[in-house]
PDB file of C-alpha atoms in Angstrom:
ATOM      1  CA  MET A   1      23.446  13.485  41.527  1.00 68.00           C
ATOM      2  CA  SER A   2      26.648  15.350  42.277  1.00 76.00           C
ATOM      3  CA  ARG A   3      30.030  14.419  40.840  1.00 94.00           C
ATOM      4  CA  LEU A   4      33.476  15.956  41.093  1.00 95.00           C
ATOM      5  CA  ASP A   5      36.092  15.749  38.376  1.00 96.00           C
ATOM      6  CA  MET A   6      39.272  15.418  40.429  1.00 95.00           C
ATOM      7  CA  ASN A   7      41.367  16.269  37.359  1.00 96.00           C
ATOM      8  CA  LYS A   8      40.034  19.832  37.544  1.00 96.00           C
ATOM      9  CA  PRO A   9      41.590  22.299  40.035  1.00 96.00           C
ATOM     10  CA  PHE A  10      39.640  23.375  43.140  1.00 97.00           C
ATOM     11  CA  LEU A  11      39.213  27.163  43.125  1.00 97.00           C
ATOM     12  CA  PRO A  12      38.273  28.599  46.530  1.00 98.00           C
ATOM     13  CA  VAL A  13      35.734  31.423  46.535  1.00 98.00           C
ATOM     14  CA  ARG A  14      35.286  34.271  49.018  1.00 98.00           C
ATOM     15  CA  ILE A  15      31.922  34.044  50.717  1.00 98.00           C
ATOM     16  CA  ALA A  16      30.243  36.614  52.955  1.00 98.00           C
ATOM     17  CA  VAL A  17      27.732  35.313  55.495  1.00 98.00           C
ATOM     18  CA  MET A  18      24.772  37.425  56.663  1.00 98.00           C
ATOM     19  CA  THR A  19      22.431  36.339  59.410  1.00 98.00           C
ATOM     20  CA  VAL A  20      19.136  38.193  59.303  1.00 97.00           C
ATOM     21  CA  SER A  21      17.585  38.336  62.772  1.00 95.00           C
ATOM     22  CA  ASP A  22      16.308  40.766  65.394  1.00 92.00           C
ATOM     23  CA  THR A  23      17.347  38.420  68.180  1.00 93.00           C
ATOM     24  CA  ARG A  24      20.634  36.720  67.252  1.00 92.00           C
ATOM     25  CA  THR A  25      24.025  37.916  68.431  1.00 92.00           C
ATOM     26  CA  PRO A  26      27.514  36.667  67.549  1.00 92.00           C
ATOM     27  CA  ALA A  27      27.341  34.525  70.722  1.00 94.00           C
ATOM     28  CA  ASP A  28      24.230  32.584  69.663  1.00 94.00           C
ATOM     29  CA  ASP A  29      24.207  32.716  65.860  1.00 96.00           C
ATOM     30  CA  ARG A  30      24.048  28.924  65.350  1.00 97.00           C
ATOM     31  CA  SER A  31      22.954  29.039  61.729  1.00 97.00           C
ATOM     32  CA  GLY A  32      25.651  31.555  60.823  1.00 97.00           C
ATOM     33  CA  ASP A  33      28.227  29.440  62.688  1.00 97.00           C
ATOM     34  CA  ILE A  34      27.188  26.232  60.882  1.00 98.00           C
ATOM     35  CA  LEU A  35      27.365  27.965  57.527  1.00 98.00           C
ATOM     36  CA  ALA A  36      30.804  29.530  58.242  1.00 98.00           C
ATOM     37  CA  GLU A  37      32.147  26.171  59.460  1.00 98.00           C
ATOM     38  CA  ARG A  38      30.927  24.382  56.325  1.00 98.00           C
ATOM     39  CA  ILE A  39      32.346  27.088  54.039  1.00 98.00           C
ATOM     40  CA  THR A  40      35.784  26.752  55.643  1.00 98.00           C
ATOM     41  CA  ALA A  41      35.631  22.963  55.716  1.00 98.00           C
ATOM     42  CA  ALA A  42      34.923  22.943  51.957  1.00 98.00           C
ATOM     43  CA  GLY A  43      38.105  24.972  51.373  1.00 98.00           C
ATOM     44  CA  HIS A  44      36.521  28.374  50.752  1.00 98.00           C
ATOM     45  CA  HIS A  45      37.137  31.623  52.613  1.00 98.00           C
ATOM     46  CA  VAL A  46      34.684  33.447  54.870  1.00 98.00           C
ATOM     47  CA  ALA A  47      35.320  36.935  53.492  1.00 98.00           C
ATOM     48  CA  ALA A  48      32.969  38.750  55.889  1.00 98.00           C
ATOM     49  CA  ARG A  49      30.246  38.087  58.356  1.00 98.00           C
ATOM     50  CA  ALA A  50      27.427  40.232  59.750  1.00 98.00           C
ATOM     51  CA  ILE A  51      24.146  40.100  61.601  1.00 98.00           C
ATOM     52  CA  GLU A  52      21.470  42.423  60.228  1.00 97.00           C
ATOM     53  CA  PRO A  53      18.041  43.112  61.708  1.00 96.00           C
ATOM     54  CA  ASP A  54      14.849  42.116  59.935  1.00 96.00           C
ATOM     55  CA  ASP A  55      14.874  45.431  58.068  1.00 97.00           C
ATOM     56  CA  ALA A  56      14.856  45.522  54.263  1.00 98.00           C
ATOM     57  CA  ASP A  57      16.874  48.772  54.113  1.00 98.00           C
ATOM     58  CA  ALA A  58      19.627  47.377  56.400  1.00 98.00           C
ATOM     59  CA  ILE A  59      19.780  44.120  54.475  1.00 98.00           C
ATOM     60  CA  ALA A  60      19.896  45.805  51.063  1.00 98.00           C
ATOM     61  CA  TRP A  61      22.586  48.201  52.312  1.00 98.00           C
ATOM     62  CA  ARG A  62      24.804  45.333  53.540  1.00 98.00           C
ATOM     63  CA  LEU A  63      24.242  43.427  50.272  1.00 98.00           C
ATOM     64  CA  SER A  64      25.210  46.516  48.290  1.00 98.00           C
ATOM     65  CA  GLN A  65      28.412  46.909  50.315  1.00 98.00           C
ATOM     66  CA  TRP A  66      29.442  43.308  49.713  1.00 98.00           C
ATOM     67  CA  ILE A  67      28.426  43.351  46.054  1.00 98.00           C
ATOM     68  CA  ALA A  68      30.729  46.349  45.571  1.00 97.00           C
ATOM     69  CA  ASP A  69      33.614  44.669  47.434  1.00 98.00           C
ATOM     70  CA  PRO A  70      35.999  42.865  45.037  1.00 96.00           C
ATOM     71  CA  GLN A  71      36.974  40.569  47.929  1.00 97.00           C
ATOM     72  CA  VAL A  72      33.475  39.028  48.012  1.00 98.00           C
ATOM     73  CA  ASP A  73      32.460  36.552  45.297  1.00 98.00           C
ATOM     74  CA  VAL A  74      29.335  35.139  46.959  1.00 98.00           C
ATOM     75  CA  VAL A  75      26.898  36.222  49.671  1.00 98.00           C
ATOM     76  CA  ILE A  76      24.857  33.666  51.578  1.00 98.00           C
ATOM     77  CA  SER A  77      22.213  34.871  53.999  1.00 98.00           C
ATOM     78  CA  THR A  78      20.280  32.896  56.571  1.00 98.00           C
ATOM     79  CA  GLY A  79      16.957  34.052  57.949  1.00 97.00           C
ATOM     80  CA  GLY A  80      14.030  36.258  57.057  1.00 95.00           C
ATOM     81  CA  THR A  81      12.716  34.164  54.144  1.00 96.00           C
ATOM     82  CA  GLY A  82       9.396  33.195  55.681  1.00 94.00           C
ATOM     83  CA  VAL A  83       5.974  34.762  55.236  1.00 95.00           C
ATOM     84  CA  THR A  84       5.516  36.795  58.418  1.00 93.00           C
ATOM     85  CA  GLY A  85       5.534  40.557  58.497  1.00 92.00           C
ATOM     86  CA  ARG A  86       9.144  40.745  59.710  1.00 94.00           C
ATOM     87  CA  ASP A  87      10.414  38.372  56.964  1.00 96.00           C
ATOM     88  CA  VAL A  88      11.791  40.812  54.396  1.00 97.00           C
ATOM     89  CA  THR A  89      14.991  39.194  53.132  1.00 98.00           C
ATOM     90  CA  PRO A  90      13.562  38.325  49.673  1.00 98.00           C
ATOM     91  CA  GLU A  91      12.313  41.892  49.251  1.00 98.00           C
ATOM     92  CA  ALA A  92      15.769  43.268  50.130  1.00 98.00           C
ATOM     93  CA  PHE A  93      17.434  40.850  47.711  1.00 98.00           C
ATOM     94  CA  GLU A  94      15.075  41.921  44.935  1.00 97.00           C
ATOM     95  CA  ARG A  95      16.292  45.484  45.341  1.00 98.00           C
ATOM     96  CA  VAL A  96      19.841  44.525  44.306  1.00 98.00           C
ATOM     97  CA  ILE A  97      19.523  41.447  42.076  1.00 97.00           C
ATOM     98  CA  ASP A  98      20.243  41.869  38.344  1.00 95.00           C
ATOM     99  CA  LYS A  99      19.267  38.311  37.407  1.00 96.00           C
ATOM    100  CA  ARG A 100      17.402  35.725  39.417  1.00 97.00           C
ATOM    101  CA  ILE A 101      18.510  32.100  39.582  1.00 98.00           C
ATOM    102  CA  GLU A 102      15.020  30.635  39.652  1.00 96.00           C
ATOM    103  CA  GLY A 103      16.107  27.032  40.022  1.00 96.00           C
ATOM    104  CA  PHE A 104      17.784  27.610  43.381  1.00 97.00           C
ATOM    105  CA  GLY A 105      14.573  28.260  45.336  1.00 97.00           C
ATOM    106  CA  GLU A 106      12.767  25.526  43.423  1.00 97.00           C
ATOM    107  CA  LEU A 107      15.504  22.956  44.120  1.00 97.00           C
ATOM    108  CA  PHE A 108      15.824  24.017  47.765  1.00 97.00           C
ATOM    109  CA  ARG A 109      12.091  23.499  48.333  1.00 97.00           C
ATOM    110  CA  MET A 110      12.115  20.164  46.502  1.00 97.00           C
ATOM    111  CA  LEU A 111      14.947  18.839  48.663  1.00 96.00           C
ATOM    112  CA  SER A 112      13.419  20.335  51.791  1.00 95.00           C
ATOM    113  CA  TYR A 113      10.060  18.705  51.014  1.00 96.00           C
ATOM    114  CA  GLN A 114      11.765  15.281  51.287  1.00 95.00           C
ATOM    115  CA  LYS A 115      12.728  16.184  54.886  1.00 94.00           C
ATOM    116  CA  ILE A 116       9.948  18.403  56.272  1.00 94.00           C
ATOM    117  CA  GLY A 117       7.051  17.811  53.914  1.00 93.00           C
ATOM    118  CA  THR A 118       4.625  20.548  52.990  1.00 95.00           C
ATOM    119  CA  SER A 119       6.079  22.942  55.592  1.00 94.00           C
ATOM    120  CA  THR A 120       8.693  23.840  52.973  1.00 92.00           C
ATOM    121  CA  ILE A 121       6.041  25.917  51.212  1.00 93.00           C
ATOM    122  CA  GLN A 122       6.651  28.620  53.857  1.00 94.00           C
ATOM    123  CA  SER A 123      10.214  29.193  52.587  1.00 95.00           C
ATOM    124  CA  ARG A 124      10.925  31.944  50.056  1.00 97.00           C
ATOM    125  CA  ALA A 125      14.552  30.880  49.560  1.00 97.00           C
ATOM    126  CA  LEU A 126      15.982  32.539  46.476  1.00 98.00           C
ATOM    127  CA  ALA A 127      19.163  33.313  44.575  1.00 98.00           C
ATOM    128  CA  GLY A 128      20.458  35.710  41.995  1.00 98.00           C
ATOM    129  CA  VAL A 129      23.422  37.631  40.620  1.00 98.00           C
ATOM    130  CA  ALA A 130      24.164  41.287  41.234  1.00 97.00           C
ATOM    131  CA  ASP A 131      27.057  43.033  39.499  1.00 95.00           C
ATOM    132  CA  GLY A 132      28.971  39.751  39.224  1.00 96.00           C
ATOM    133  CA  THR A 133      28.335  38.561  42.783  1.00 98.00           C
ATOM    134  CA  TYR A 134      26.238  35.493  43.550  1.00 98.00           C
ATOM    135  CA  LEU A 135      23.541  35.995  46.214  1.00 98.00           C
ATOM    136  CA  PHE A 136      21.757  33.156  48.040  1.00 98.00           C
ATOM    137  CA  ALA A 137      19.041  33.564  50.675  1.00 98.00           C
ATOM    138  CA  LEU A 138      18.410  30.553  52.917  1.00 98.00           C
ATOM    139  CA  PRO A 139      15.877  30.164  55.735  1.00 97.00           C
ATOM    140  CA  GLY A 140      17.190  30.714  59.249  1.00 95.00           C
ATOM    141  CA  SER A 141      16.873  27.257  60.767  1.00 95.00           C
ATOM    142  CA  THR A 142      19.997  25.199  61.243  1.00 96.00           C
ATOM    143  CA  GLY A 143      18.401  22.388  59.252  1.00 96.00           C
ATOM    144  CA  ALA A 144      17.706  24.688  56.330  1.00 96.00           C
ATOM    145  CA  VAL A 145      21.280  25.974  56.377  1.00 97.00           C
ATOM    146  CA  ARG A 146      22.609  22.412  56.341  1.00 97.00           C
ATOM    147  CA  ASP A 147      20.260  21.423  53.531  1.00 96.00           C
ATOM    148  CA  GLY A 148      21.055  24.508  51.417  1.00 98.00           C
ATOM    149  CA  TRP A 149      24.790  24.097  51.829  1.00 98.00           C
ATOM    150  CA  ASP A 150      25.165  20.297  51.871  1.00 97.00           C
ATOM    151  CA  ASP A 151      22.693  19.518  49.127  1.00 97.00           C
ATOM    152  CA  ILE A 152      23.186  22.472  46.724  1.00 98.00           C
ATOM    153  CA  LEU A 153      25.805  25.092  47.408  1.00 98.00           C
ATOM    154  CA  VAL A 154      28.759  22.932  48.352  1.00 98.00           C
ATOM    155  CA  TRP A 155      28.458  21.361  44.908  1.00 98.00           C
ATOM    156  CA  GLN A 156      27.644  24.424  42.817  1.00 98.00           C
ATOM    157  CA  LEU A 157      30.459  26.405  44.471  1.00 98.00           C
ATOM    158  CA  ASP A 158      33.023  23.674  43.741  1.00 98.00           C
ATOM    159  CA  SER A 159      34.901  24.310  40.510  1.00 98.00           C
ATOM    160  CA  ARG A 160      35.348  20.536  40.034  1.00 98.00           C
ATOM    161  CA  HIS A 161      31.608  19.790  39.978  1.00 97.00           C
ATOM    162  CA  VAL A 162      30.452  18.382  36.644  1.00 97.00           C
ATOM    163  CA  PRO A 163      28.762  18.821  34.328  1.00 96.00           C
ATOM    164  CA  CYS A 164      28.719  22.472  35.382  1.00 95.00           C
ATOM    165  CA  ASN A 165      28.990  24.783  38.383  1.00 97.00           C
ATOM    166  CA  PHE A 166      28.645  28.452  39.382  1.00 98.00           C
ATOM    167  CA  VAL A 167      32.394  28.965  39.808  1.00 97.00           C
ATOM    168  CA  GLU A 168      33.224  28.357  36.159  1.00 96.00           C
ATOM    169  CA  LEU A 169      30.741  31.073  35.230  1.00 96.00           C
ATOM    170  CA  MET A 170      32.253  33.744  37.506  1.00 95.00           C
ATOM    171  CA  PRO A 171      34.572  35.270  34.898  1.00 92.00           C
ATOM    172  CA  ARG A 172      31.558  35.825  32.591  1.00 90.00           C
ATOM    173  CA  LEU A 173      29.044  37.279  35.117  1.00 90.00           C
ATOM    174  CA  ARG A 174      29.912  40.865  34.275  1.00 83.00           C
ATOM    175  CA  GLU A 175      30.270  40.506  30.487  1.00 80.00           C
ATOM    176  CA  HIS A 176      27.066  42.484  29.878  1.00 73.00           C
ATOM    177  CA  LEU A 177      28.447  45.569  31.619  1.00 67.00           C
ATOM    178  CA  PRO A 178      30.147  48.383  29.680  1.00 68.00           C
ATOM    179  CA  PRO A 179      33.966  48.444  29.704  1.00 69.00           C
ATOM    180  CA  GLY A 180      35.399  50.197  32.742  1.00 66.00           C
ATOM    181  CA  HIS A 181      32.295  49.589  34.895  1.00 64.00           C
ATOM    182  CA  ASP A 182      33.384  49.211  38.493  1.00 59.00           C
TER     183      ASP A 182
END
């Protein structure tokens, strides 16, 4: 159940979109396009966009760049969350995550199960926080991107969502770091 308190202000966030694929290009990145369109339609800003190969080093490097960028609040990736040898997005995310958001992957698979049944078990969707930046890894299919955004992220990234949302926590994500840490 998702509810918005229209008495609260909407606070747009800056979201970077990463497509993980050895075969996609900007011309045929349908999942990245769908995600970027939904981000903009929800009132947020696409802060950056990239396509990275199925290579854990390249993915972790891009994540690190965006985590260090004060103009990026959230990173959402699409692709590379399966179980084949080339699917290394979760491993790359684990290299940079400070805290996991366990419920994201669990909720994604629960919602996905209602649509694709037991095939959802092949998804290793996950989320976490790294140095004050939210990170979300979605599967690469257009359906998975729609499900992840429409059923979870559009709500949790809306400052008006009640009883709670990720946006209201943003000012406190770095409170464990020593003063002057940048």
